[in-house]
PDB file of C-alpha atoms in Angstrom:
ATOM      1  CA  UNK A   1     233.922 136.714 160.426  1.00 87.00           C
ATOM      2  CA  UNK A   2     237.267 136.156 158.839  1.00 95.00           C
ATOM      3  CA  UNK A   3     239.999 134.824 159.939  1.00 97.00           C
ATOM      4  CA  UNK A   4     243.216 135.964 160.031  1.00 98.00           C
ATOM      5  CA  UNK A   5     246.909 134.647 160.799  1.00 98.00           C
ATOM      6  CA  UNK A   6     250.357 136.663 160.854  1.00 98.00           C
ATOM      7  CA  UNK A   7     253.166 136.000 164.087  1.00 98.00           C
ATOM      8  CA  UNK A   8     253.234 137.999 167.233  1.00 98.00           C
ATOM      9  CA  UNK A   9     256.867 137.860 169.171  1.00 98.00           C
ATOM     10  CA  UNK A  10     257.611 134.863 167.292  1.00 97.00           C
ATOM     11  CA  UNK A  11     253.976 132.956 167.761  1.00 98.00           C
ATOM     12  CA  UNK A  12     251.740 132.415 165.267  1.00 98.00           C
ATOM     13  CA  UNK A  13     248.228 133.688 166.057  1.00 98.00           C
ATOM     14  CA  UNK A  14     245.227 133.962 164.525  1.00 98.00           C
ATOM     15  CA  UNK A  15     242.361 136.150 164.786  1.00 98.00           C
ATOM     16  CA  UNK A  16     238.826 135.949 164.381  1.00 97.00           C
ATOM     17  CA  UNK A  17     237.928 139.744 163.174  1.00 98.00           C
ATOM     18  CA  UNK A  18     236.638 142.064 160.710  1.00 98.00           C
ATOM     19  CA  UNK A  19     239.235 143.254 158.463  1.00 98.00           C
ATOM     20  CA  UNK A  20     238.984 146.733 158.756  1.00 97.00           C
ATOM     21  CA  UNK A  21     239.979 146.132 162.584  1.00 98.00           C
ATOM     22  CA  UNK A  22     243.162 148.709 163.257  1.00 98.00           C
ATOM     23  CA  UNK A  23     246.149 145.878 164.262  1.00 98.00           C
ATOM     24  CA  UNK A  24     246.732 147.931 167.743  1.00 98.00           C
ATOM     25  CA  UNK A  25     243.436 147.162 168.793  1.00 98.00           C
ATOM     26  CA  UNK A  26     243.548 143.218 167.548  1.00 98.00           C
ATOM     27  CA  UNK A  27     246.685 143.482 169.869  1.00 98.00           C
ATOM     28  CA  UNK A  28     246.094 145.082 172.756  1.00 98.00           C
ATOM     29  CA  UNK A  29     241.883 143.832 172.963  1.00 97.00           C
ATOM     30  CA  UNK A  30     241.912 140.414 171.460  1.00 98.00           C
ATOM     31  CA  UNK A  31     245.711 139.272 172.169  1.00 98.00           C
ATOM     32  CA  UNK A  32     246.386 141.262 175.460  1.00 98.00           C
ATOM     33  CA  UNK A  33     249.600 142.481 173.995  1.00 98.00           C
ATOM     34  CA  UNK A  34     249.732 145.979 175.577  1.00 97.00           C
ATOM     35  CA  UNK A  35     252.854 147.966 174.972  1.00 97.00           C
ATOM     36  CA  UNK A  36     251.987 149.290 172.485  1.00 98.00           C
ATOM     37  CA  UNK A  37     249.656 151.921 173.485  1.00 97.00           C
ATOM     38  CA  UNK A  38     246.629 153.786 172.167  1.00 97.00           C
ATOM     39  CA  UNK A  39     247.638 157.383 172.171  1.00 94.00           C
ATOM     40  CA  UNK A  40     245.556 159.011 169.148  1.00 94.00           C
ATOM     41  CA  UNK A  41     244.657 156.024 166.921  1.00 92.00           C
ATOM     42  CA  UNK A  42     245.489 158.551 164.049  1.00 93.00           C
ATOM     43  CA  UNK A  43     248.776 157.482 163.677  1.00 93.00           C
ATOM     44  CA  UNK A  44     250.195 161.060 164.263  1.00 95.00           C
ATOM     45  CA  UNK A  45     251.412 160.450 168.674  1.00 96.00           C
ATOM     46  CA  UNK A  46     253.428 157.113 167.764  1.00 97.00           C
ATOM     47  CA  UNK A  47     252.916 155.891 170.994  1.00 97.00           C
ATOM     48  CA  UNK A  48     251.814 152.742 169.682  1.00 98.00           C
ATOM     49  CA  UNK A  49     255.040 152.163 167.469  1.00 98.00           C
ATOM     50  CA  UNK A  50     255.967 148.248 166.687  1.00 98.00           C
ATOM     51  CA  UNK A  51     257.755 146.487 163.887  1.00 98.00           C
ATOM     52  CA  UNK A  52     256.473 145.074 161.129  1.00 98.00           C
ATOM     53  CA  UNK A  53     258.861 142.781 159.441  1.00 98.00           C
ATOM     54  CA  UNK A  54     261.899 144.831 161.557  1.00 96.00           C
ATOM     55  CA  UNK A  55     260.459 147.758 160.395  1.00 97.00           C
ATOM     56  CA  UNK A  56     258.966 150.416 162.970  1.00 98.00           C
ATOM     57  CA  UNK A  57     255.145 150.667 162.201  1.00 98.00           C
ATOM     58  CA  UNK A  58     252.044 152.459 163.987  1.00 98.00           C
ATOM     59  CA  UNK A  59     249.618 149.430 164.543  1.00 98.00           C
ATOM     60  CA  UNK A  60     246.578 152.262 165.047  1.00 98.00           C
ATOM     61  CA  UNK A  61     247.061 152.614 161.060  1.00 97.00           C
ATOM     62  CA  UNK A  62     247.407 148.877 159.983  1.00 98.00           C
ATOM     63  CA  UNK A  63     243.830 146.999 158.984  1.00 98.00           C
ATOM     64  CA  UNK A  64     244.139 143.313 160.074  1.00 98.00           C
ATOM     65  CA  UNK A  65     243.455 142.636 156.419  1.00 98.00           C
ATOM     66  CA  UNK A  66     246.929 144.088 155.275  1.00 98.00           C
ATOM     67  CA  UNK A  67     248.683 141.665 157.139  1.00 98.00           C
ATOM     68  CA  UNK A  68     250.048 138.094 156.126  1.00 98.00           C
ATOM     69  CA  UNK A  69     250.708 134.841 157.532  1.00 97.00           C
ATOM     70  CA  UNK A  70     254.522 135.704 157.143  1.00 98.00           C
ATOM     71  CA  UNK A  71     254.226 139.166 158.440  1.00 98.00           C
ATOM     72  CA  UNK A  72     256.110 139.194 161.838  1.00 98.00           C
ATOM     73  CA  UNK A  73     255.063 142.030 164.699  1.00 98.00           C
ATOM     74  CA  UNK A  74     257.458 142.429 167.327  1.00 98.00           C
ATOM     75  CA  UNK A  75     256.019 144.452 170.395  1.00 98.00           C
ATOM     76  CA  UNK A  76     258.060 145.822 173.091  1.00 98.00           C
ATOM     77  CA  UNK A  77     257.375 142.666 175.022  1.00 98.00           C
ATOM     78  CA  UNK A  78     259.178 140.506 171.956  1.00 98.00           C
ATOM     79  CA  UNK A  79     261.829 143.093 171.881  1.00 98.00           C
ATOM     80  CA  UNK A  80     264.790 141.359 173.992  1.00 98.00           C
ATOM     81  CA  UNK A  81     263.667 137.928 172.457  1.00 97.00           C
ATOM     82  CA  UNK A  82     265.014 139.362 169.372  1.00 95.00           C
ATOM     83  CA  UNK A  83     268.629 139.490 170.908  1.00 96.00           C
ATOM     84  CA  UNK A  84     268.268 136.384 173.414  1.00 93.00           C
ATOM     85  CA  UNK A  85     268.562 138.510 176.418  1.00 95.00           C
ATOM     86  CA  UNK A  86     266.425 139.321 179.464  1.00 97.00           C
ATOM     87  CA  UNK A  87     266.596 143.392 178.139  1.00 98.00           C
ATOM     88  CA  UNK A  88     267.176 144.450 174.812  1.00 98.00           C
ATOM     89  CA  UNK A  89     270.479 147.005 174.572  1.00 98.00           C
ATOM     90  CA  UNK A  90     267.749 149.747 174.445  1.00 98.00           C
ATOM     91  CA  UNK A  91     265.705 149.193 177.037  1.00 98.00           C
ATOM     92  CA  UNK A  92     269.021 149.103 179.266  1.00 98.00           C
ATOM     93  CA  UNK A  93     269.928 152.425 178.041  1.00 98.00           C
ATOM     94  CA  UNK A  94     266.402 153.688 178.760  1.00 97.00           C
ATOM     95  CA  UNK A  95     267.136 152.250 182.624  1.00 97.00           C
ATOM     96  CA  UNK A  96     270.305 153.381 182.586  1.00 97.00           C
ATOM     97  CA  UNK A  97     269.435 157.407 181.089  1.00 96.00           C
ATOM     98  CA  UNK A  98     266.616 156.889 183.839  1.00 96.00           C
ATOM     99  CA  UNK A  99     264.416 158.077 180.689  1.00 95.00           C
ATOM    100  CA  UNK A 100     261.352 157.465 181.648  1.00 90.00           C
ATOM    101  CA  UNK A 101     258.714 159.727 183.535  1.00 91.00           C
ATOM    102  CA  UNK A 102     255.149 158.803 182.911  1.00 91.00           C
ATOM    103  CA  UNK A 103     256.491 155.894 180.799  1.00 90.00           C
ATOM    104  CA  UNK A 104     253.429 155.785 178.622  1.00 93.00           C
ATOM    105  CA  UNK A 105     255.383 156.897 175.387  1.00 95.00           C
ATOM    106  CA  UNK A 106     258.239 154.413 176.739  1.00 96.00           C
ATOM    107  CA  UNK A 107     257.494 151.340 174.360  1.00 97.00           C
ATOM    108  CA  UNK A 108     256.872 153.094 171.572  1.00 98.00           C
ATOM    109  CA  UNK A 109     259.653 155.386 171.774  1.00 97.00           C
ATOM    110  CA  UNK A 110     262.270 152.429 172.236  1.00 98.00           C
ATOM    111  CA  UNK A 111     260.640 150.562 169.063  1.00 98.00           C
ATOM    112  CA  UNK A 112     261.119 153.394 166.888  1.00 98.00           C
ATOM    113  CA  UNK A 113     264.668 154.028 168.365  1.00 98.00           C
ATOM    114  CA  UNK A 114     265.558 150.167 167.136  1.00 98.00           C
ATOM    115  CA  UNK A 115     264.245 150.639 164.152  1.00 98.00           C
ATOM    116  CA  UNK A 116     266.496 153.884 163.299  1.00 98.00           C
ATOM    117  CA  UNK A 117     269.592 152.646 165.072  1.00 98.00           C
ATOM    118  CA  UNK A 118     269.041 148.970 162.780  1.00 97.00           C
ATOM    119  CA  UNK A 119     268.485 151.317 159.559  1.00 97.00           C
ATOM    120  CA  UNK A 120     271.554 153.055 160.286  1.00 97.00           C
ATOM    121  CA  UNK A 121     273.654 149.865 160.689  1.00 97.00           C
ATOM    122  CA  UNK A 122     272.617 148.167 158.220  1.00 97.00           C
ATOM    123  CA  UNK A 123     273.735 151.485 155.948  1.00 97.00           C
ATOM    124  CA  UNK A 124     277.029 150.947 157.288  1.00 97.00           C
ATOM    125  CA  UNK A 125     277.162 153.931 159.231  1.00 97.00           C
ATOM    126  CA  UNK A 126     276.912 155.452 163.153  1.00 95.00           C
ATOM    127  CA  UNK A 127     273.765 157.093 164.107  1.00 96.00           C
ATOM    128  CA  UNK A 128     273.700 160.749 163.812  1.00 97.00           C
ATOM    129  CA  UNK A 129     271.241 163.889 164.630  1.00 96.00           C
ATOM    130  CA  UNK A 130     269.341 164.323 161.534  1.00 97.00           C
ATOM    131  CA  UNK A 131     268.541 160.428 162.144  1.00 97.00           C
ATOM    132  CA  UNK A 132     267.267 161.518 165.930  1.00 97.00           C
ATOM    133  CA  UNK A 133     265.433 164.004 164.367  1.00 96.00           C
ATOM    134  CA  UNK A 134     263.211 161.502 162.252  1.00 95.00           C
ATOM    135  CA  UNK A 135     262.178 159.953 165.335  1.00 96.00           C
ATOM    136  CA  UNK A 136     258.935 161.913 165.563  1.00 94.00           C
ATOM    137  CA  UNK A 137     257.320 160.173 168.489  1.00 96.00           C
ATOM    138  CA  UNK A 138     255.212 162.389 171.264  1.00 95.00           C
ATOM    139  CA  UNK A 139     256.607 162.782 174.744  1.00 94.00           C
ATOM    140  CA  UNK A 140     254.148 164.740 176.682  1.00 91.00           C
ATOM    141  CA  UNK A 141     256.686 164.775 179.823  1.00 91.00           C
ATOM    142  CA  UNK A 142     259.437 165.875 177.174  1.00 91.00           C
ATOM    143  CA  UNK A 143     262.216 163.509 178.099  1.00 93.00           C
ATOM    144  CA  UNK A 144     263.709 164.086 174.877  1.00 95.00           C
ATOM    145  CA  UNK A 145     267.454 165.384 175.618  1.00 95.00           C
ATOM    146  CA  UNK A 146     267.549 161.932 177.983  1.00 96.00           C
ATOM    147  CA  UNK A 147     265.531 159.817 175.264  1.00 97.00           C
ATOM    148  CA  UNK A 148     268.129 161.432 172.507  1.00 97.00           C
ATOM    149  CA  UNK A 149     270.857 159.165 175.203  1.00 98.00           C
ATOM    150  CA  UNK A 150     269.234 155.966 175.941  1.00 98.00           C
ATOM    151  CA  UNK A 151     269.524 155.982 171.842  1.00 98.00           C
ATOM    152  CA  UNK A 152     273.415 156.831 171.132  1.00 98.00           C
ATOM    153  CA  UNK A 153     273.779 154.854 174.538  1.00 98.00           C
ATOM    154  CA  UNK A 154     271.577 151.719 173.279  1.00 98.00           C
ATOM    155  CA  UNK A 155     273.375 152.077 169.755  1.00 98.00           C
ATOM    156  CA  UNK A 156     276.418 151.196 171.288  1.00 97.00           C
ATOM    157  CA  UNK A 157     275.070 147.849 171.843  1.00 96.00           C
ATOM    158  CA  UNK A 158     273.066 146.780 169.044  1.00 96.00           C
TER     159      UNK A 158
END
C-alpha cells in the first residue's frame, strides 16, 4: 500500500493507506484524531470541518493522495496549540455563549468560525453578517443565534 506523509497538529505522520482513502477517515480510524466528526461524508453537513494549510476544509472530501508532506491539518484538538494557550479565543467564546447542546457540530463549527474570522483579518477588516452567513455548517439543535456570538465574541480575541 502506499505511503503517505503530511503534519497533523504540528506532527508529522505518516500513513500506510490507499489513496483514495477520504482524510477524515485516515484521521479519525488510523490516527484517533476525532473532532472532527463524520456527519454525511458528502461534504454537504460540515461537521467534520478542519484546516488545511489555515484554511477551513471538509476532510470527508480530501483523498489521502491530495495531500503533501508540507500540507499542515489542524483539528480542533491542535486548535489552541496554534495560539499557545490551553483554549483557543473561540472555544472560550463557545464556553462562554454556553453554545453548545449536543456538541456534535461543536468542532467543526469553531474550525470554520477561525477560518472566517482569520480571512476577515487578514483583509483588514471586522467580521460582519454576510461573512456569518458563509458559514454553512449544520446544527441539528439550531444553536445558531448563540453560535453567531461565540464568533463576534471569539473575534474579539483572535
Amino acid at each position: 500500500m502506499p505511503k503517505h506523509t503530511f503534519r497533523v497538529n504540528g506532527e508529522q505522520v505518516t500513513v500506510d493507506v490507499e489513496d483514495d482513502v477520504r482524510l477524515l477517515w485516515v484521521l479519525r480510524d488510523i490516527l484517533g484524531v476525532t473532532g472532527p466528526k463524520y456527519g454525511c461524508g458528502i461534504n454537504v453537513c460540515k461537521a467534520c470541518t478542519s484546516h488545511l494549510n489555515g484554511k477551513a476544509v471538509n476532510p470527508c472530501s480530501i483523498p489521502v493522495k491530495e495531500l503533501a508532506s508540507d500540507d499542515e491539518v489542524t483539528t480542533i484538538e491542535g486548535l489552541a496549540d496554534t495560539v499557545d494557550a490551553d483554549l483557543h479565543p473561540m472555544q472560550q467564546a463557545w464556553l462562554d455563549q454556553d453554545v453548545a447542546q449536543c456538541g456534535y457540530c461543536q468542532p467543526g463549527q469553531i474550525m470554520a468560525a477561525v477560518a472566517v474570522v482569520r480571512r476577515s483579518k487578514e483583509e483588514g477588516r471586522a467580521i460582519t453578517d454576510a461573512d456569518l452567513d458563509g458559514i454553512r455548517n449544520v446544527c441539528r439543535c439550531g444553536t445558531y443565534f448563540r453560535i453567531r456570538e461565540a464568533i463576534r465574541e471569539g473575534a474579539k480575541g483572535m
